[in-house]
PDB file of C-alpha atoms in Angstrom:
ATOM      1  CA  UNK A 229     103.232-235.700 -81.629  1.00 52.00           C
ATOM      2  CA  UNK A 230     106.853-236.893 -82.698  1.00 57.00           C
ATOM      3  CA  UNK A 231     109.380-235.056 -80.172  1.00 54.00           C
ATOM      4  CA  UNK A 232     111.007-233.338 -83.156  1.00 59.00           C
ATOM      5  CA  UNK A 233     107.804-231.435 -83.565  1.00 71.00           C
ATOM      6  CA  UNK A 234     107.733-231.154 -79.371  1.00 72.00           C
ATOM      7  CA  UNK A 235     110.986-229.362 -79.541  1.00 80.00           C
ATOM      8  CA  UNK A 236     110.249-227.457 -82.376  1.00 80.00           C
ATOM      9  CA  UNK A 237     106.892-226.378 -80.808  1.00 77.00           C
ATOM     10  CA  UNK A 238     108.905-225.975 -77.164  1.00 82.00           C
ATOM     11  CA  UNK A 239     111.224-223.649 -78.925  1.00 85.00           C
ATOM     12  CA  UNK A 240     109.103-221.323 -80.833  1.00 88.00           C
ATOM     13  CA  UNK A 241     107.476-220.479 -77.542  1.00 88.00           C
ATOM     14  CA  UNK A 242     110.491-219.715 -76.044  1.00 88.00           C
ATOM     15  CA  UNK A 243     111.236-217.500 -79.030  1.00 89.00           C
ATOM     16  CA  UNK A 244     107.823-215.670 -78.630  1.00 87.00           C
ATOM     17  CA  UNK A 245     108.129-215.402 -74.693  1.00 87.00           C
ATOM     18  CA  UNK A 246     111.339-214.130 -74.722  1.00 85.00           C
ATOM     19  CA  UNK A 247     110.175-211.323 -77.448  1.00 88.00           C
ATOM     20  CA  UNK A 248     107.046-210.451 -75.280  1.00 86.00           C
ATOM     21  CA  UNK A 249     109.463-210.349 -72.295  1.00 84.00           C
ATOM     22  CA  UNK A 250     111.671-208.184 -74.345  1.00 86.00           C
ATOM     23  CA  UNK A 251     109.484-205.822 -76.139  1.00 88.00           C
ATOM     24  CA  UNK A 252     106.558-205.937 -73.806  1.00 89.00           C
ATOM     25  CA  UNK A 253     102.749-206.584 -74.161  1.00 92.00           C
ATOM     26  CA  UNK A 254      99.589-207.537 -72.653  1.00 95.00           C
ATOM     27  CA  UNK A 255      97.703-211.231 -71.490  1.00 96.00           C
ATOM     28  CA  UNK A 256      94.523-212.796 -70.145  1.00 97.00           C
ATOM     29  CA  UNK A 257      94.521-215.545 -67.860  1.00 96.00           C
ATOM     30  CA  UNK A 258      91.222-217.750 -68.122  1.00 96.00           C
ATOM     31  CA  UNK A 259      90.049-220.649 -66.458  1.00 94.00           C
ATOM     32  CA  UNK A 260      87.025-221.566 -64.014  1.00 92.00           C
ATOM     33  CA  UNK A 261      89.512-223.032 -61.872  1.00 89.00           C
ATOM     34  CA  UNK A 262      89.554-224.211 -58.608  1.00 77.00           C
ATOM     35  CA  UNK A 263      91.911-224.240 -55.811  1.00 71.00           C
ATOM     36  CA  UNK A 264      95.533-221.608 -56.425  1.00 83.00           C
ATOM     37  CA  UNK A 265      95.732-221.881 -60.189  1.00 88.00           C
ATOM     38  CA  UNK A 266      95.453-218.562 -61.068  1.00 90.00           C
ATOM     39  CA  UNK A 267      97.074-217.112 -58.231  1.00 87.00           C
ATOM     40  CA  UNK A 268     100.467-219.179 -58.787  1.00 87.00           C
ATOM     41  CA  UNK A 269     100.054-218.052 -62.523  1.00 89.00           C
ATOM     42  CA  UNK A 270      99.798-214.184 -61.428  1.00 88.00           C
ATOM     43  CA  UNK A 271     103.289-214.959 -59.251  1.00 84.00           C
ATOM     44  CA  UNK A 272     105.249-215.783 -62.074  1.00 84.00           C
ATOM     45  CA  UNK A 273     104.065-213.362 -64.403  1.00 87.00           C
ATOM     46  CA  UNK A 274     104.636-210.446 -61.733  1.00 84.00           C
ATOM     47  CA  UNK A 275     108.218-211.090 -62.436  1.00 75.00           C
ATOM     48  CA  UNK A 276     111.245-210.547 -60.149  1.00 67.00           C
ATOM     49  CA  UNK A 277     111.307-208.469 -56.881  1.00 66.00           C
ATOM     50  CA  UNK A 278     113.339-206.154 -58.961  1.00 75.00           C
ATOM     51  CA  UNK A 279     110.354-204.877 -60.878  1.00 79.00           C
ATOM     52  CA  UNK A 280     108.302-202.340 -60.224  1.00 83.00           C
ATOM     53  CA  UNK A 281     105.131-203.715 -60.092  1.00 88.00           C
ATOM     54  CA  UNK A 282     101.251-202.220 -59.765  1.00 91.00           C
ATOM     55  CA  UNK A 283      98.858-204.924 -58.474  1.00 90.00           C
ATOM     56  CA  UNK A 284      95.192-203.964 -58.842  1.00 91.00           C
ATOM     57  CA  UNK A 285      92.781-206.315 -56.868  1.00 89.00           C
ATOM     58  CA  UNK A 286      89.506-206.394 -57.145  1.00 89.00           C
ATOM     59  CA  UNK A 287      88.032-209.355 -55.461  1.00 83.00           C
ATOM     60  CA  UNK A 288      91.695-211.146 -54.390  1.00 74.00           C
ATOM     61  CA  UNK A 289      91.182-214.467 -55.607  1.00 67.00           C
ATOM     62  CA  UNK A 290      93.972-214.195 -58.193  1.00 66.00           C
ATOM     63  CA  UNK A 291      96.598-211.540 -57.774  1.00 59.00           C
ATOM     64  CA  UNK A 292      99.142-211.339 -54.776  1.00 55.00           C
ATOM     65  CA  UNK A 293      98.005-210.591 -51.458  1.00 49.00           C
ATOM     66  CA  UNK A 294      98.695-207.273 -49.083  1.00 46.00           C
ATOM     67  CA  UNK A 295     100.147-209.969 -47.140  1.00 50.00           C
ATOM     68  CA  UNK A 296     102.664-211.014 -50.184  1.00 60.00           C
ATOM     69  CA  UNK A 297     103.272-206.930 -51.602  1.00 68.00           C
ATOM     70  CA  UNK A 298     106.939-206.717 -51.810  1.00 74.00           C
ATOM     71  CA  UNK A 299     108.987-203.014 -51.018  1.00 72.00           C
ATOM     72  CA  UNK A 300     107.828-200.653 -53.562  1.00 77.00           C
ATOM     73  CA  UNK A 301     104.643-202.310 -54.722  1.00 85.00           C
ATOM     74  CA  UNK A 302     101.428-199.746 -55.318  1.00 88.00           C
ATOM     75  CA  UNK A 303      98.297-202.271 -54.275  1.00 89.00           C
ATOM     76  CA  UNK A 304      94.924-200.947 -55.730  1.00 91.00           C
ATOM     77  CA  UNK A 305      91.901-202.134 -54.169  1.00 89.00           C
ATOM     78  CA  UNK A 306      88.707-202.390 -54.527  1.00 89.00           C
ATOM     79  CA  UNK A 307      87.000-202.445 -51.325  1.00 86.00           C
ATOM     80  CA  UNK A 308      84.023-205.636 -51.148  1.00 59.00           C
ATOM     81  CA  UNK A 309      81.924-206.595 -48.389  1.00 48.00           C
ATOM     82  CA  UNK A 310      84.332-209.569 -47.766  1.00 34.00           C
ATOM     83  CA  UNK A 311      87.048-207.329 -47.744  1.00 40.00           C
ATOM     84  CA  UNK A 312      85.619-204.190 -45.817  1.00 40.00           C
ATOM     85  CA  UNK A 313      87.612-204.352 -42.757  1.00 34.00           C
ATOM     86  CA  UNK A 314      90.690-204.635 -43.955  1.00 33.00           C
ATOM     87  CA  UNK A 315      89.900-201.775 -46.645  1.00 36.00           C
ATOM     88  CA  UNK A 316      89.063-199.693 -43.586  1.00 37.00           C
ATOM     89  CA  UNK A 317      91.908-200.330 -41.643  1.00 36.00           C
ATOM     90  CA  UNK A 318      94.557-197.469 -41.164  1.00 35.00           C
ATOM     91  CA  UNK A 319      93.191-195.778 -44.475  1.00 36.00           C
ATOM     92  CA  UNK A 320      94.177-191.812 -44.034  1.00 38.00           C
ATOM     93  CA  UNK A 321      92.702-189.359 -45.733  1.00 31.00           C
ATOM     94  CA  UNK A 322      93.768-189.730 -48.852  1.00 42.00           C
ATOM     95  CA  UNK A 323      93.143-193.229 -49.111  1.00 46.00           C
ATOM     96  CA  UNK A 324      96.932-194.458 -49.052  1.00 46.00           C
ATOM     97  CA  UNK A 325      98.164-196.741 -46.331  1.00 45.00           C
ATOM     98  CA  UNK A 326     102.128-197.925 -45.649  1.00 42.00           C
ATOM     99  CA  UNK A 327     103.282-199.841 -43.711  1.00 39.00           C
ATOM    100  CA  UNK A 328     102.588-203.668 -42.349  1.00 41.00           C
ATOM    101  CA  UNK A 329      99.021-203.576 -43.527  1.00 54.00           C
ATOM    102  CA  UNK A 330     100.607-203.077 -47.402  1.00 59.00           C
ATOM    103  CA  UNK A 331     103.750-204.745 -47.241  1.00 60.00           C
ATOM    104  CA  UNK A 332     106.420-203.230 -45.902  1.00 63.00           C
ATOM    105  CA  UNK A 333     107.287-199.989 -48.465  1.00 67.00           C
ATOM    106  CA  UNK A 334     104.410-200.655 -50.088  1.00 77.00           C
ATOM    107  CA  UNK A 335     101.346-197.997 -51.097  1.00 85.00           C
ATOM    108  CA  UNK A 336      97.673-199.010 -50.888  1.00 86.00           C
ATOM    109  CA  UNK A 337      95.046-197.520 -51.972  1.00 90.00           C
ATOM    110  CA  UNK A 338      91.413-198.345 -51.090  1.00 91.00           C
ATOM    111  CA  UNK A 339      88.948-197.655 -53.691  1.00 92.00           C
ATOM    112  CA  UNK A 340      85.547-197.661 -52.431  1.00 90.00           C
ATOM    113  CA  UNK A 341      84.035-197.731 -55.892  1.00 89.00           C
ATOM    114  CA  UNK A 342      84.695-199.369 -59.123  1.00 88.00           C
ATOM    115  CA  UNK A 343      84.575-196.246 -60.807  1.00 88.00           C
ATOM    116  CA  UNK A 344      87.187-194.735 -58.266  1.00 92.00           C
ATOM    117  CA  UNK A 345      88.695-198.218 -58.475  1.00 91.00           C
ATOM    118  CA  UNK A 346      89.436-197.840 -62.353  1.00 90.00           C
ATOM    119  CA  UNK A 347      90.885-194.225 -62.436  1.00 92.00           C
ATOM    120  CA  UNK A 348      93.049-195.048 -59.111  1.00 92.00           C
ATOM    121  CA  UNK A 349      94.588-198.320 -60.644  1.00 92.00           C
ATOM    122  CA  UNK A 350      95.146-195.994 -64.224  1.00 91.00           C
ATOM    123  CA  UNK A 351      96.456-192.882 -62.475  1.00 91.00           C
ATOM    124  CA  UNK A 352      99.102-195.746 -60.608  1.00 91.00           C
ATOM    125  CA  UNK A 353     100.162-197.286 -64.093  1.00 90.00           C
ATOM    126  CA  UNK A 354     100.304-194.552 -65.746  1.00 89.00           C
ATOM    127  CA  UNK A 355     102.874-193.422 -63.138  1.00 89.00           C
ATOM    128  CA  UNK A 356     104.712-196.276 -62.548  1.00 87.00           C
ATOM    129  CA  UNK A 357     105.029-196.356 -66.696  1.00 85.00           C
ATOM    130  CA  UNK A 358     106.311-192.884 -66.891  1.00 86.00           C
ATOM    131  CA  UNK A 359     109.173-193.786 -64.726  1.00 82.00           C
ATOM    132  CA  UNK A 360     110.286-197.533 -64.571  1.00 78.00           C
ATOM    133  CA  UNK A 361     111.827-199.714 -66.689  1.00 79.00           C
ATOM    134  CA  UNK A 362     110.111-203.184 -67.566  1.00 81.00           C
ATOM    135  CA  UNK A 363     106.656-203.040 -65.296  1.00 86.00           C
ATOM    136  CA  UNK A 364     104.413-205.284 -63.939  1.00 89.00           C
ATOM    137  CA  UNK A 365     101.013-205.178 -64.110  1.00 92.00           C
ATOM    138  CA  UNK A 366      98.391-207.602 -62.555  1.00 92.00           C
ATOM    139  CA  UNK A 367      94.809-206.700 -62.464  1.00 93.00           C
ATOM    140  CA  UNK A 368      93.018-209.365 -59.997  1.00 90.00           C
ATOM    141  CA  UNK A 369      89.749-210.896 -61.638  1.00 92.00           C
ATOM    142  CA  UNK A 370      88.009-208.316 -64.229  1.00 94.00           C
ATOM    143  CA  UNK A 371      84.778-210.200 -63.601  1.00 93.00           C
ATOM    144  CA  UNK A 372      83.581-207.125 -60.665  1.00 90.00           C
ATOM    145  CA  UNK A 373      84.703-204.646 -63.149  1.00 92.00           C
ATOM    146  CA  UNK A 374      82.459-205.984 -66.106  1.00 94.00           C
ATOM    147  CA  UNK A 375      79.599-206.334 -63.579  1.00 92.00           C
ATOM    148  CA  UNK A 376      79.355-202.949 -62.106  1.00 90.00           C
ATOM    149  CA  UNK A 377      80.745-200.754 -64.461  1.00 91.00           C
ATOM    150  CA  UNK A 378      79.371-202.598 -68.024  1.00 94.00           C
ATOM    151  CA  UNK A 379      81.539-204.683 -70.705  1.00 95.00           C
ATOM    152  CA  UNK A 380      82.561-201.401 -72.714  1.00 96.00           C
ATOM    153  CA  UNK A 381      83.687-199.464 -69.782  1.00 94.00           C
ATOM    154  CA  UNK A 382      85.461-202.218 -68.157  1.00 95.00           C
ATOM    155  CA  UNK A 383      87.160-203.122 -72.030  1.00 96.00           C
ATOM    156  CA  UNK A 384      88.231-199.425 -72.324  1.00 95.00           C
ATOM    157  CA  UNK A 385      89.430-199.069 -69.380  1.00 94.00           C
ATOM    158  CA  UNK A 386      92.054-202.308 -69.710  1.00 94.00           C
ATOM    159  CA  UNK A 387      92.478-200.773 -72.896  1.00 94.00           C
ATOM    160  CA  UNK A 388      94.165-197.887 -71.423  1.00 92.00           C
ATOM    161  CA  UNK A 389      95.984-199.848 -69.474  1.00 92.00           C
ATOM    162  CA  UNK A 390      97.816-202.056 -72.005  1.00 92.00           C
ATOM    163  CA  UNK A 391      98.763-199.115 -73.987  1.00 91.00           C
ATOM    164  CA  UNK A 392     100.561-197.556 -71.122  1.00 89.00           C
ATOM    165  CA  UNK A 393     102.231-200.949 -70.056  1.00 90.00           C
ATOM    166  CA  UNK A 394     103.342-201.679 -73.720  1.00 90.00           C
ATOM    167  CA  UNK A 395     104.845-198.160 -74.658  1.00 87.00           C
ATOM    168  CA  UNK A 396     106.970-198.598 -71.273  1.00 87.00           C
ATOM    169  CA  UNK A 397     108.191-202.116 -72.326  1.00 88.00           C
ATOM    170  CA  UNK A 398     106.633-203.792 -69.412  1.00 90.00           C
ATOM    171  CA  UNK A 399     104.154-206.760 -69.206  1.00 92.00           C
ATOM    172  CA  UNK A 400     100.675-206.769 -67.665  1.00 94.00           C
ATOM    173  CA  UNK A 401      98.188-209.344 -67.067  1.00 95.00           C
ATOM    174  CA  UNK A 402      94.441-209.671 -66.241  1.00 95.00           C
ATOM    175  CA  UNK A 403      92.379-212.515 -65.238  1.00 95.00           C
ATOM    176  CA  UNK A 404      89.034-213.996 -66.047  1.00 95.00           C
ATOM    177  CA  UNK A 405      88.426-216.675 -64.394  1.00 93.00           C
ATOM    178  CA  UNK A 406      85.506-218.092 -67.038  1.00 94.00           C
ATOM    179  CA  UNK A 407      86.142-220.963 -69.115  1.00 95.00           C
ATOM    180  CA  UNK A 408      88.067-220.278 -72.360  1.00 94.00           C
ATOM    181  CA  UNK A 409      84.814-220.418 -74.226  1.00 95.00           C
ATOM    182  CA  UNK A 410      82.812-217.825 -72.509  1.00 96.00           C
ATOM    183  CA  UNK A 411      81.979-214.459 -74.792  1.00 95.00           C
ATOM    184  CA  UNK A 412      83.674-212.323 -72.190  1.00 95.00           C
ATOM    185  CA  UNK A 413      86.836-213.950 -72.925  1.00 96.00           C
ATOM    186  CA  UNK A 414      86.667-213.260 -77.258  1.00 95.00           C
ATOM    187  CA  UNK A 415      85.736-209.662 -76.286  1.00 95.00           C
ATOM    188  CA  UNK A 416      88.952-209.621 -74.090  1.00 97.00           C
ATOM    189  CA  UNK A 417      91.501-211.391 -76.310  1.00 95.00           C
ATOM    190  CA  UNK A 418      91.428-208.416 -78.549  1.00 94.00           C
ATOM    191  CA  UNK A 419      93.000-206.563 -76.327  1.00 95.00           C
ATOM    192  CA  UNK A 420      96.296-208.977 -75.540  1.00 96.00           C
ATOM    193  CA  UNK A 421      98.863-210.512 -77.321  1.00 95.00           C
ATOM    194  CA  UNK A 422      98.440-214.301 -75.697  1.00 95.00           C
ATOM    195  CA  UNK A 423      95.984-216.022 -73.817  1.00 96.00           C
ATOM    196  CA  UNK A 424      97.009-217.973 -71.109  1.00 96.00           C
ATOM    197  CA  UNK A 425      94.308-221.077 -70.201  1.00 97.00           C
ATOM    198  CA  UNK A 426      94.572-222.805 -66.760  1.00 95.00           C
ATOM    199  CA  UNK A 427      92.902-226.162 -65.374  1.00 94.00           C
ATOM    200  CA  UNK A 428      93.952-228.880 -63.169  1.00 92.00           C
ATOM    201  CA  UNK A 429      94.665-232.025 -64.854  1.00 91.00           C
ATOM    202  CA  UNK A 430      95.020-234.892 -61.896  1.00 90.00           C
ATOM    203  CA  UNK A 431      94.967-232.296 -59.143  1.00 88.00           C
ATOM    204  CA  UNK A 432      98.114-230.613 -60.818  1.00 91.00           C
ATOM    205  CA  UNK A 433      97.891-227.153 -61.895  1.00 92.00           C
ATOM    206  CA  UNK A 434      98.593-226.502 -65.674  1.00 94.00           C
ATOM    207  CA  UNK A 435      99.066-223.933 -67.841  1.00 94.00           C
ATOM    208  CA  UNK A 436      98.750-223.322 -71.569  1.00 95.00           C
ATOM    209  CA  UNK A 437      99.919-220.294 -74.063  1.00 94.00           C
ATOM    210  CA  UNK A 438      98.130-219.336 -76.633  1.00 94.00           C
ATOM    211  CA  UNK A 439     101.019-216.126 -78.494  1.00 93.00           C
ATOM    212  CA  UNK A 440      98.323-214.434 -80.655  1.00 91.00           C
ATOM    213  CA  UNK A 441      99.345-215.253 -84.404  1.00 83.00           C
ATOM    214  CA  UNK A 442     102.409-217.054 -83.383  1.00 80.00           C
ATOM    215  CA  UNK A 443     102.614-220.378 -81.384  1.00 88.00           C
ATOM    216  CA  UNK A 444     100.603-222.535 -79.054  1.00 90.00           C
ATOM    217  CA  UNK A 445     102.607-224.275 -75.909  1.00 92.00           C
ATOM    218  CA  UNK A 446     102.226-227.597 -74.841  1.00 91.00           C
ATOM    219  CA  UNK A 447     100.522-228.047 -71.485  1.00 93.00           C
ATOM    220  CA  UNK A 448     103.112-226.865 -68.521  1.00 92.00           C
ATOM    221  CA  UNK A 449     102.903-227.571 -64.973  1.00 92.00           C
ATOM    222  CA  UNK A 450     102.400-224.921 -62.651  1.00 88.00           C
ATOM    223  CA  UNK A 451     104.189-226.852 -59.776  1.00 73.00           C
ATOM    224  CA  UNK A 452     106.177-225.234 -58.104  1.00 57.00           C
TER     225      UNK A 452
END
């Protein structure tokens, strides 16, 4: 590739990321990767501290930890058998818990079911939506979803989800950590506006854009 083309393919993606910044929309992250890939993808695309942000986690290998929820975050999870005593810990009744164990200002929610797990994490965007400007959405991996609730429930339900996100302006993101190639991932795309692949490429951490009927990005480090 001549750089002339380069820069004319480097700034075409900046033209479609800035208009998906701008005017909002939806993405899947894919990639069997191992190692932090997907979880330093999910911090940049959670955006500033500024924005209000819902993080849904389901079985925390992707999106930002309790440990990592900044002031104001809502943190929906889905309780696992890996994850059952800190799901337990200092729930009240009503399933919220503040405080250290969310982040300081944070909300958490423990969702002992997928089922409950999908109508908490929509009831939470659907607030956050109705009042904030530019959200964040990150739903952790939608593998658990797909497995316990079915492929058509699970794709509804992010349905739902990137409707509310994009009439509010604001950007969400899910991950599937499958290989770019897997079915799950066509059923998924239709849903998004770009795909975003990951893989390591001599231990480094990469990333690649995919702007549904509008670009393709080189291959970008995910260094930070």
């Amino acid at each position: 590739m001549t750089s002339g083309s380069r820069t004319e393919r480097a700034g075409a993606f900046a033209d479609a990321l800035g208009r998906l910044q701008r005017d909002g929309g939806a993405l899947l992250v894919v990639g069997a990767t191992p190692g932090d890939t997907h979880e330093r993808a999910c911090g940049r695309m959670l955006g500033s501290s500024d924005q209000p942000r819902v993080v849904c986690r389901t079985d925390g290998s992707c999106s930002a930890g309790v440990t990592g929820a900044r002031p104001n975050d809502r943190l929906i999870d889905l309780a696992v058998d890996a994850r059952s005593a800190t799901a337990s810990a200092g729930t009240d009744h009503g399933g919220a818990v503040a405080g250290p164990a969310a982040g300081e200002g944070a909300t958490r929610i423990v969702a002992e079911t997928p089922a409950e797990f999908g109508a908490r994490a929509a009831e939470a965007v659907a607030e956050l939506t109705s009042e904030a400007d530019d959200p964040r959405v990150c739903v952790d991996s939608l593998l658990p979803l797909v497995e316990e609730l079915g492929e058509e429930r699970a794709f509804e339900w992010y349905h739902a989800i990137t409707a509310d996100v994009r009439a509010a302006g604001g950007v969400c993101h899910a991950h599937l950590p499958v290989d770019r190639d897997d079915d799950l991932v066509d059923r998924f795309e239709a849903l998004v506006d770009a795909t975003v692949v990951l893989r390591l490429a001599d231990n480094e951490p990469q990333q690649r854009w995919f702007v549904h009927g509008s670009v393709t990005s080189d291959w970008l480090s995910l260094q930070e």
